[in-house]
mmCIF file of C-alpha atoms and ligand atoms in Angstrom:
data_model
loop_
_atom_site.group_PDB
_atom_site.id
_atom_site.type_symbol
_atom_site.label_atom_id
_atom_site.label_comp_id
_atom_site.label_asym_id
_atom_site.label_seq_id
_atom_site.Cartn_x
_atom_site.Cartn_y
_atom_site.Cartn_z
ATOM 1 C CA MET A 1 -3.812 -43.490 -43.663
ATOM 2 C CA ILE A 2 -1.537 -46.077 -46.197
ATOM 3 C CA LYS A 3 1.062 -47.431 -44.296
ATOM 4 C CA VAL A 4 3.698 -50.150 -45.983
ATOM 5 C CA GLU A 5 5.775 -50.993 -44.577
ATOM 6 C CA ASN A 6 9.005 -53.796 -46.301
ATOM 7 C CA ILE A 7 6.690 -55.203 -48.413
ATOM 8 C CA THR A 8 9.171 -57.855 -50.890
ATOM 9 C CA LYS A 9 7.419 -60.014 -53.660
ATOM 10 C CA SER A 10 8.555 -62.150 -56.027
ATOM 11 C CA TYR A 11 7.605 -64.067 -59.351
ATOM 12 C CA ALA A 12 8.386 -67.482 -59.759
ATOM 13 C CA ASP A 13 12.870 -65.854 -60.075
ATOM 14 C CA VAL A 14 11.775 -62.487 -60.628
ATOM 15 C CA VAL A 15 12.672 -59.956 -57.362
ATOM 16 C CA ALA A 16 9.363 -57.497 -58.065
ATOM 17 C CA LEU A 17 9.676 -55.699 -54.617
ATOM 18 C CA THR A 18 13.089 -56.028 -52.688
ATOM 19 C CA GLY A 19 11.117 -53.855 -49.842
ATOM 20 C CA VAL A 20 8.885 -51.050 -50.318
ATOM 21 C CA SER A 21 7.408 -48.229 -46.907
ATOM 22 C CA PHE A 22 6.032 -45.059 -47.178
ATOM 23 C CA GLU A 23 2.934 -43.338 -45.267
ATOM 24 C CA ILE A 24 0.736 -41.739 -47.273
ATOM 25 C CA LYS A 25 -1.848 -39.231 -44.442
ATOM 26 C CA GLN A 26 -5.167 -38.451 -45.185
ATOM 27 C CA GLY A 27 -6.058 -36.409 -47.668
ATOM 28 C CA GLU A 28 -2.721 -37.370 -49.537
ATOM 29 C CA PHE A 29 -1.892 -37.088 -53.144
ATOM 30 C CA TYR A 30 1.082 -39.252 -53.470
ATOM 31 C CA GLY A 31 2.821 -40.343 -56.823
ATOM 32 C CA LEU A 32 4.702 -43.271 -57.611
ATOM 33 C CA LEU A 33 7.022 -42.359 -60.251
ATOM 34 C CA GLY A 34 9.513 -44.953 -61.772
ATOM 35 C CA PRO A 35 10.857 -46.770 -65.117
ATOM 36 C CA ASN A 36 8.792 -49.718 -66.730
ATOM 37 C CA GLY A 37 9.603 -53.136 -63.947
ATOM 38 C CA ALA A 38 10.605 -50.777 -61.762
ATOM 39 C CA GLY A 39 7.330 -52.239 -58.838
ATOM 40 C CA LYS A 40 4.503 -50.219 -59.889
ATOM 41 C CA THR A 41 1.815 -52.429 -60.764
ATOM 42 C CA THR A 42 3.328 -55.214 -58.111
ATOM 43 C CA THR A 43 2.919 -52.398 -55.159
ATOM 44 C CA ILE A 44 -0.791 -51.313 -56.276
ATOM 45 C CA SER A 45 -1.829 -54.996 -56.527
ATOM 46 C CA ILE A 46 -0.509 -55.686 -53.103
ATOM 47 C CA LEU A 47 -2.518 -52.604 -51.498
ATOM 48 C CA SER A 48 -5.204 -53.814 -53.302
ATOM 49 C CA THR A 49 -5.169 -57.049 -52.595
ATOM 50 C CA ILE A 50 -5.162 -58.531 -55.225
ATOM 51 C CA LEU A 51 -1.564 -60.250 -54.965
ATOM 52 C CA LYS A 52 -0.093 -60.923 -51.777
ATOM 53 C CA PRO A 53 3.301 -60.182 -50.343
ATOM 54 C CA ASP A 54 6.574 -62.378 -49.768
ATOM 55 C CA SER A 55 6.122 -60.502 -46.142
ATOM 56 C CA GLY A 56 6.172 -56.818 -44.884
ATOM 57 C CA SER A 57 2.556 -55.157 -44.011
ATOM 58 C CA VAL A 58 0.421 -53.074 -45.196
ATOM 59 C CA ILE A 59 -2.908 -51.272 -42.677
ATOM 60 C CA ILE A 60 -5.380 -48.917 -45.026
ATOM 61 C CA ASP A 61 -8.041 -47.368 -42.533
ATOM 62 C CA GLY A 62 -6.672 -48.317 -39.927
ATOM 63 C CA PHE A 63 -7.144 -52.294 -41.111
ATOM 64 C CA GLU A 64 -4.273 -54.734 -41.302
ATOM 65 C CA LEU A 65 -4.477 -55.891 -44.867
ATOM 66 C CA SER A 66 -3.526 -59.473 -43.457
ATOM 67 C CA LYS A 67 -5.594 -59.354 -41.205
ATOM 68 C CA ASN A 68 -8.903 -58.026 -42.484
ATOM 69 C CA PRO A 69 -8.751 -57.568 -46.336
ATOM 70 C CA GLU A 70 -12.486 -57.101 -46.982
ATOM 71 C CA GLN A 71 -12.029 -54.127 -44.732
ATOM 72 C CA CYS A 72 -9.274 -52.898 -46.553
ATOM 73 C CA LYS A 73 -11.476 -53.402 -49.429
ATOM 74 C CA ARG A 74 -14.621 -51.701 -48.819
ATOM 75 C CA SER A 75 -12.417 -48.384 -48.029
ATOM 76 C CA ILE A 76 -10.063 -48.263 -51.636
ATOM 77 C CA GLY A 77 -11.655 -47.941 -55.632
ATOM 78 C CA VAL A 78 -8.483 -50.142 -57.089
ATOM 79 C CA VAL A 79 -8.263 -48.505 -61.459
ATOM 80 C CA THR A 80 -5.957 -50.986 -62.924
ATOM 81 C CA GLN A 81 -3.355 -50.815 -65.222
ATOM 82 C CA GLU A 82 -5.690 -52.721 -67.812
ATOM 83 C CA ILE A 83 -8.775 -51.531 -68.362
ATOM 84 C CA ALA A 84 -11.372 -54.146 -67.234
ATOM 85 C CA LEU A 85 -14.561 -53.524 -68.831
ATOM 86 C CA TYR A 86 -17.691 -55.636 -70.782
ATOM 87 C CA ASN A 87 -17.022 -54.709 -74.332
ATOM 88 C CA LYS A 88 -20.898 -55.832 -75.466
ATOM 89 C CA LEU A 89 -22.770 -53.909 -72.396
ATOM 90 C CA SER A 90 -23.053 -50.329 -72.491
ATOM 91 C CA ALA A 91 -21.485 -47.654 -70.349
ATOM 92 C CA TYR A 92 -24.545 -47.644 -67.688
ATOM 93 C CA GLU A 93 -25.007 -51.001 -68.389
ATOM 94 C CA ASN A 94 -20.827 -51.678 -67.098
ATOM 95 C CA LEU A 95 -21.579 -49.433 -64.341
ATOM 96 C CA LEU A 96 -24.090 -50.660 -63.018
ATOM 97 C CA PHE A 97 -22.112 -53.956 -62.440
ATOM 98 C CA TRP A 98 -19.349 -52.923 -60.154
ATOM 99 C CA GLY A 99 -21.025 -50.661 -58.310
ATOM 100 C CA SER A 100 -23.098 -53.380 -57.237
ATOM 101 C CA LEU A 101 -20.465 -55.591 -57.061
ATOM 102 C CA TYR A 102 -19.467 -53.519 -54.869
ATOM 103 C CA ASN A 103 -22.429 -53.825 -52.898
ATOM 104 C CA VAL A 104 -23.764 -50.334 -53.449
ATOM 105 C CA PRO A 105 -27.558 -50.353 -52.202
ATOM 106 C CA ASP A 106 -30.022 -50.203 -55.846
ATOM 107 C CA ALA A 107 -31.636 -46.989 -54.286
ATOM 108 C CA GLY A 108 -29.009 -44.928 -54.311
ATOM 109 C CA LEU A 109 -26.326 -46.446 -57.150
ATOM 110 C CA LYS A 110 -28.845 -44.993 -60.312
ATOM 111 C CA LYS A 111 -28.534 -41.631 -58.838
ATOM 112 C CA ARG A 112 -24.638 -42.061 -58.285
ATOM 113 C CA ILE A 113 -23.918 -43.540 -61.946
ATOM 114 C CA GLU A 114 -25.633 -40.584 -63.163
ATOM 115 C CA GLU A 115 -23.771 -37.806 -61.279
ATOM 116 C CA THR A 116 -20.182 -39.910 -62.549
ATOM 117 C CA LEU A 117 -21.281 -40.193 -65.735
ATOM 118 C CA GLN A 118 -21.576 -36.399 -65.854
ATOM 119 C CA LEU A 119 -18.768 -36.378 -64.033
ATOM 120 C CA PHE A 120 -16.590 -37.624 -66.938
ATOM 121 C CA GLY A 121 -18.375 -36.121 -68.876
ATOM 122 C CA LEU A 122 -20.417 -39.712 -70.973
ATOM 123 C CA ALA A 123 -24.089 -38.943 -70.039
ATOM 124 C CA ASP A 124 -24.859 -39.012 -73.494
ATOM 125 C CA ARG A 125 -22.874 -41.839 -74.027
ATOM 126 C CA GLN A 126 -24.072 -43.903 -71.336
ATOM 127 C CA LYS A 127 -26.479 -46.156 -73.552
ATOM 128 C CA ASP A 128 -23.596 -47.026 -76.395
ATOM 129 C CA LYS A 129 -21.600 -50.649 -75.975
ATOM 130 C CA ILE A 130 -18.337 -50.012 -74.673
ATOM 131 C CA GLU A 131 -16.868 -51.805 -77.505
ATOM 132 C CA THR A 132 -18.163 -47.900 -79.701
ATOM 133 C CA TYR A 133 -15.467 -45.691 -76.975
ATOM 134 C CA SER A 134 -12.709 -44.731 -77.591
ATOM 135 C CA GLY A 135 -9.559 -45.780 -75.547
ATOM 136 C CA GLY A 136 -9.827 -42.405 -73.858
ATOM 137 C CA MET A 137 -13.342 -42.957 -72.799
ATOM 138 C CA LYS A 138 -12.987 -46.384 -72.156
ATOM 139 C CA ARG A 139 -10.069 -45.058 -68.923
ATOM 140 C CA ARG A 140 -12.758 -42.931 -67.888
ATOM 141 C CA ILE A 141 -15.528 -45.556 -67.311
ATOM 142 C CA ASN A 142 -12.771 -46.860 -66.226
ATOM 143 C CA ILE A 143 -11.675 -44.456 -63.846
ATOM 144 C CA ALA A 144 -15.536 -43.818 -62.615
ATOM 145 C CA SER A 145 -16.316 -47.807 -61.709
ATOM 146 C CA ALA A 146 -13.732 -47.564 -59.441
ATOM 147 C CA LEU A 147 -15.580 -44.471 -57.864
ATOM 148 C CA LEU A 148 -19.079 -45.694 -57.462
ATOM 149 C CA HIS A 149 -18.879 -46.532 -53.345
ATOM 150 C CA ARG A 150 -17.147 -43.851 -52.590
ATOM 151 C CA PRO A 151 -13.753 -44.953 -51.329
ATOM 152 C CA LYS A 152 -11.834 -43.355 -49.245
ATOM 153 C CA VAL A 153 -8.510 -43.915 -50.881
ATOM 154 C CA LEU A 154 -8.008 -44.394 -54.789
ATOM 155 C CA PHE A 155 -5.392 -46.041 -56.411
ATOM 156 C CA MET A 156 -4.456 -45.742 -60.156
ATOM 157 C CA ASP A 157 -2.014 -47.762 -62.410
ATOM 158 C CA GLU A 158 -0.518 -45.923 -64.878
ATOM 159 C CA PRO A 159 -4.453 -44.553 -66.222
ATOM 160 C CA THR A 160 -3.130 -42.027 -68.760
ATOM 161 C CA VAL A 161 -0.350 -43.908 -70.850
ATOM 162 C CA GLY A 162 -1.684 -44.518 -74.117
ATOM 163 C CA ILE A 163 -5.085 -42.453 -74.306
ATOM 164 C CA ASP A 164 -5.976 -39.499 -76.085
ATOM 165 C CA PRO A 165 -5.566 -35.375 -74.605
ATOM 166 C CA GLN A 166 -9.015 -34.991 -74.951
ATOM 167 C CA SER A 167 -9.130 -37.415 -72.617
ATOM 168 C CA ARG A 168 -6.702 -36.814 -70.089
ATOM 169 C CA ASN A 169 -6.740 -33.498 -69.933
ATOM 170 C CA LEU A 170 -10.832 -34.206 -68.389
ATOM 171 C CA ILE A 171 -9.273 -37.599 -65.653
ATOM 172 C CA PHE A 172 -6.094 -34.518 -64.427
ATOM 173 C CA GLU A 173 -10.210 -32.366 -63.772
ATOM 174 C CA VAL A 174 -11.847 -34.835 -61.815
ATOM 175 C CA LEU A 175 -8.264 -35.875 -60.260
ATOM 176 C CA GLU A 176 -8.233 -31.711 -59.113
ATOM 177 C CA LYS A 177 -11.579 -31.686 -57.934
ATOM 178 C CA LEU A 178 -11.094 -35.444 -55.829
ATOM 179 C CA HIS A 179 -8.117 -34.002 -53.995
ATOM 180 C CA THR A 180 -9.671 -30.525 -53.400
ATOM 181 C CA ASP A 181 -12.279 -33.093 -51.757
ATOM 182 C CA GLY A 182 -10.264 -34.623 -49.898
ATOM 183 C CA MET A 183 -9.580 -37.960 -51.081
ATOM 184 C CA THR A 184 -6.604 -39.855 -50.507
ATOM 185 C CA ILE A 185 -4.036 -40.982 -54.069
ATOM 186 C CA ILE A 186 -1.662 -43.204 -55.098
ATOM 187 C CA TYR A 187 -1.175 -41.814 -57.902
ATOM 188 C CA THR A 188 1.761 -45.030 -59.925
ATOM 189 C CA THR A 189 3.539 -43.485 -63.590
ATOM 190 C CA HIS A 190 6.595 -42.755 -65.392
ATOM 191 C CA TYR A 191 6.352 -39.614 -66.660
ATOM 192 C CA MET A 192 7.481 -36.795 -64.271
ATOM 193 C CA GLU A 193 5.870 -34.059 -65.591
ATOM 194 C CA GLU A 194 2.078 -35.928 -63.824
ATOM 195 C CA ALA A 195 3.982 -36.530 -61.074
ATOM 196 C CA GLU A 196 5.287 -32.558 -60.844
ATOM 197 C CA ARG A 197 1.884 -31.745 -61.610
ATOM 198 C CA PHE A 198 -0.285 -33.421 -58.549
ATOM 199 C CA CYS A 199 1.350 -35.017 -56.235
ATOM 200 C CA ASP A 200 1.674 -33.263 -53.048
ATOM 201 C CA ARG A 201 4.667 -36.368 -52.235
ATOM 202 C CA ILE A 202 6.243 -38.516 -54.072
ATOM 203 C CA GLY A 203 8.273 -42.236 -54.420
ATOM 204 C CA ILE A 204 11.341 -42.455 -56.580
ATOM 205 C CA ILE A 205 10.814 -46.168 -57.365
ATOM 206 C CA ASP A 206 13.225 -48.479 -59.240
ATOM 207 C CA LYS A 207 14.152 -51.907 -58.787
ATOM 208 C CA GLY A 208 12.061 -52.947 -56.839
ATOM 209 C CA THR A 209 12.673 -50.447 -53.502
ATOM 210 C CA ILE A 210 12.036 -46.734 -53.023
ATOM 211 C CA ILE A 211 14.917 -44.893 -53.549
ATOM 212 C CA ALA A 212 14.198 -41.462 -52.589
ATOM 213 C CA GLN A 213 11.088 -39.467 -50.823
ATOM 214 C CA GLY A 214 9.772 -36.534 -50.400
ATOM 215 C CA THR A 215 7.973 -33.172 -52.019
ATOM 216 C CA LEU A 216 9.507 -32.130 -55.780
ATOM 217 C CA ALA A 217 10.702 -29.270 -54.096
ATOM 218 C CA GLU A 218 12.948 -31.413 -51.596
ATOM 219 C CA LEU A 219 13.378 -34.096 -54.113
ATOM 220 C CA LYS A 220 14.437 -31.323 -56.342
ATOM 221 C CA SER A 221 17.232 -29.921 -54.193
ATOM 222 C CA THR A 222 18.890 -33.884 -52.858
ATOM 223 C CA GLY A 223 22.352 -34.933 -53.970
ATOM 224 C CA GLY A 224 23.585 -31.375 -55.214
ATOM 225 C CA ILE A 225 22.335 -31.345 -57.990
ATOM 226 C CA LYS A 226 22.067 -27.989 -59.989
ATOM 227 C CA GLU A 227 20.675 -26.624 -63.063
ATOM 228 C CA SER A 228 23.470 -25.964 -65.912
ATOM 229 C CA ILE A 229 23.981 -24.275 -68.957
ATOM 230 C CA ALA A 230 24.921 -26.478 -71.955
ATOM 231 C CA VAL A 231 26.513 -23.622 -74.572
ATOM 232 C CA THR A 232 27.300 -24.942 -78.273
ATOM 233 C CA PHE A 233 29.831 -23.415 -79.890
ATOM 234 C CA THR A 234 30.561 -23.395 -83.863
ATOM 235 C CA ASN A 235 34.661 -22.690 -83.744
ATOM 236 C CA LEU A 236 36.019 -24.872 -80.558
ATOM 237 C CA ASN A 237 39.112 -25.782 -81.080
ATOM 238 C CA GLU A 238 41.891 -26.897 -78.703
ATOM 239 C CA ASP A 239 43.415 -22.570 -78.397
ATOM 240 C CA LEU A 240 39.716 -21.603 -77.269
ATOM 241 C CA GLN A 241 39.330 -24.382 -74.912
ATOM 242 C CA LEU A 242 42.049 -23.596 -73.235
ATOM 243 C CA LYS A 243 41.217 -19.695 -72.970
ATOM 244 C CA LEU A 244 37.907 -20.137 -71.722
ATOM 245 C CA LYS A 245 39.290 -22.558 -68.948
ATOM 246 C CA GLU A 246 41.022 -20.333 -68.099
ATOM 247 C CA ALA A 247 38.707 -17.148 -68.426
ATOM 248 C CA LEU A 248 35.344 -19.001 -66.664
ATOM 249 C CA LEU A 249 35.037 -19.737 -62.564
ATOM 250 C CA GLY A 250 32.992 -22.910 -61.113
ATOM 251 C CA ASP A 251 31.991 -26.001 -62.217
ATOM 252 C CA PHE A 252 32.214 -26.708 -65.852
ATOM 253 C CA HIS A 253 33.717 -29.478 -68.424
ATOM 254 C CA PHE A 254 33.550 -29.782 -72.365
ATOM 255 C CA SER A 255 32.916 -32.498 -74.557
ATOM 256 C CA LYS A 256 33.043 -31.857 -78.292
ATOM 257 C CA GLN A 257 31.201 -28.606 -79.306
ATOM 258 C CA ILE A 258 29.763 -28.644 -76.143
ATOM 259 C CA LEU A 259 30.477 -25.947 -72.887
ATOM 260 C CA THR A 260 28.405 -27.507 -69.677
ATOM 261 C CA TYR A 261 28.369 -25.632 -67.132
ATOM 262 C CA TYR A 262 27.314 -25.827 -64.061
ATOM 263 C CA SER A 263 25.349 -23.534 -61.770
ATOM 264 C CA ALA A 264 23.022 -22.634 -58.893
ATOM 265 C CA GLN A 265 22.202 -19.156 -60.241
ATOM 266 C CA ILE A 266 21.076 -19.851 -63.753
ATOM 267 C CA ARG A 267 20.553 -16.174 -64.557
ATOM 268 C CA THR A 268 22.886 -14.391 -63.065
ATOM 269 C CA ASP A 269 25.746 -16.489 -64.860
ATOM 270 C CA LEU A 270 23.809 -17.044 -68.016
ATOM 271 C CA SER A 271 24.688 -13.465 -69.174
ATOM 272 C CA LYS A 272 27.961 -13.396 -67.031
ATOM 273 C CA LEU A 273 29.143 -16.475 -69.215
ATOM 274 C CA ILE A 274 27.912 -15.181 -72.865
ATOM 275 C CA LEU A 275 30.210 -11.809 -71.885
ATOM 276 C CA ARG A 276 33.530 -13.913 -71.422
ATOM 277 C CA CYS A 277 32.371 -15.932 -75.035
ATOM 278 C CA ASN A 278 31.948 -12.912 -76.550
ATOM 279 C CA GLU A 279 35.045 -11.448 -75.358
ATOM 280 C CA LEU A 280 37.308 -14.449 -75.638
ATOM 281 C CA GLY A 281 36.340 -14.551 -79.894
ATOM 282 C CA ALA A 282 34.006 -18.090 -79.032
ATOM 283 C CA GLU A 283 30.902 -18.669 -81.410
ATOM 284 C CA ILE A 284 27.758 -19.594 -80.511
ATOM 285 C CA SER A 285 25.137 -21.577 -82.142
ATOM 286 C CA ASN A 286 22.836 -23.164 -79.388
ATOM 287 C CA ILE A 287 22.292 -22.425 -75.473
ATOM 288 C CA GLU A 288 19.705 -24.601 -74.021
ATOM 289 C CA ILE A 289 19.530 -24.523 -70.116
ATOM 290 C CA GLN A 290 19.184 -27.858 -68.223
ATOM 291 C CA LYS A 291 16.143 -27.770 -64.898
ATOM 292 C CA VAL A 292 16.154 -29.359 -62.272
ATOM 293 C CA ASN A 293 13.429 -31.894 -62.152
ATOM 294 C CA LEU A 294 12.366 -34.968 -61.617
ATOM 295 C CA GLU A 295 14.407 -36.402 -64.610
ATOM 296 C CA THR A 296 17.612 -35.141 -63.894
ATOM 297 C CA VAL A 297 16.779 -36.573 -59.888
ATOM 298 C CA PHE A 298 16.092 -39.853 -61.031
ATOM 299 C CA LEU A 299 19.423 -39.357 -63.491
ATOM 300 C CA ALA A 300 21.409 -38.260 -60.599
ATOM 301 C CA LEU A 301 19.843 -41.443 -58.160
ATOM 302 C CA THR A 302 20.450 -43.856 -60.305
ATOM 303 C CA GLY A 303 22.302 -43.360 -63.696
ATOM 304 C CA LYS A 304 20.079 -43.754 -66.153
ATOM 305 C CA GLN A 305 16.078 -41.656 -68.149
ATOM 306 C CA LEU A 306 13.419 -42.238 -66.943
ATOM 307 C CA ARG A 307 12.479 -43.309 -69.981
ATOM 308 C CA ASP A 308 14.268 -46.066 -71.669
HETATM 309 N N1 LIG B 1 3.243 -61.562 -63.683
HETATM 310 C C1 LIG B 1 4.803 -61.907 -63.227
HETATM 311 N N2 LIG B 1 5.813 -63.081 -63.987
HETATM 312 C C2 LIG B 1 6.609 -62.542 -63.238
HETATM 313 N N3 LIG B 1 7.674 -61.107 -63.665
HETATM 314 C C3 LIG B 1 6.386 -59.841 -62.941
HETATM 315 C C4 LIG B 1 5.519 -60.201 -63.605
HETATM 316 N N4 LIG B 1 4.883 -59.549 -63.389
HETATM 317 C C5 LIG B 1 5.729 -58.694 -63.006
HETATM 318 N N5 LIG B 1 6.631 -59.584 -63.218
HETATM 319 C C6 LIG B 1 8.719 -58.689 -63.321
HETATM 320 O O1 LIG B 1 8.232 -57.218 -62.213
HETATM 321 C C7 LIG B 1 9.197 -56.016 -62.149
HETATM 322 C C8 LIG B 1 7.787 -55.620 -61.842
HETATM 323 O O2 LIG B 1 7.374 -55.547 -62.808
HETATM 324 P P1 LIG B 1 5.012 -54.536 -62.035
HETATM 325 O O3 LIG B 1 5.534 -54.630 -60.270
HETATM 326 O O4 LIG B 1 4.568 -54.561 -63.046
HETATM 327 O O5 LIG B 1 6.660 -52.883 -63.164
HETATM 328 P P2 LIG B 1 6.188 -51.389 -63.514
HETATM 329 O O6 LIG B 1 4.855 -51.531 -62.942
HETATM 330 O O7 LIG B 1 6.804 -50.513 -62.569
HETATM 331 O O8 LIG B 1 6.340 -51.383 -64.599
HETATM 332 C C9 LIG B 1 9.618 -57.027 -63.794
HETATM 333 O O9 LIG B 1 10.801 -56.764 -63.590
HETATM 334 C C10 LIG B 1 8.290 -57.462 -64.235
HETATM 335 O O10 LIG B 1 8.891 -58.579 -65.094
HETATM 336 MG MG1 LIG B 2 2.905 -51.933 -64.203
#
């Protein structure tokens, strides 16, 4: 459905994309996960014809973006990072405006607006001006406006940043429904939980390029990252450390009062580890299990945290 090949983009002297490539099948929910400044918005802007790439090619629904931007635009709905709505108009009027902009025929438009308002739980507030809406409600109308022309593909750029949990959950429900109904979705985020929750496949983007790509399970198994157990002691002196080093097998290290033990089978290793510590008189004050998730994958790939 979408094929992005080696797109690059610079703003004056800032290189935003050094070469981004990915392919998305019809009906796939693709997450673009990366920290601030990674190039997510630049990628989405290029795909939605807001920006032109310096090089590379994009094919959407069989059309080459540079040659047939109008055909491409018809297939896509875009939810930009910044919400664009008219504050002085009601939600209904805003949707009427966006629908006509997307050339939705008048006859069907009103019905679609009603259905969409219902879907986003805002039918009872439709006559109120947008300026009376909360951030989350504005976002819901903003997403609704991108769906009125029934696009095959939906691009969403960090739609849940800074909105209330109620709106966020409603947006998640709508997204899950759209996904079930077969829509192709590209969703950018810097929250690993969101990428883990919905996405069929995830591209991890950093410094203008995709550094890893795959299903959640595939990404978790990249780079041989293991789960770890971090045990904090109250009485860890040199003598005790030496004894533990002799007694423990496998991959571990000490720092200050903490022993970090890497394991491919946490469940069995955890009880053994505690038993060994008890035998040696090591007093444990805390135990933390660090599972492999997209955060640890990102850390292993880049040496830095996803969230700064
Ligand atoms: N209009 C612009 N002018 C100059 N630099 C920009 C502009 N927009 C984005 N950038 C830079 O391009 C890089 C990628 O930005 P962006 O695509 O917005 O990342 P993200 O959406 O992942 O946070 C960043 O270094 C950012 O500072
Ligand atoms: Mg952005």
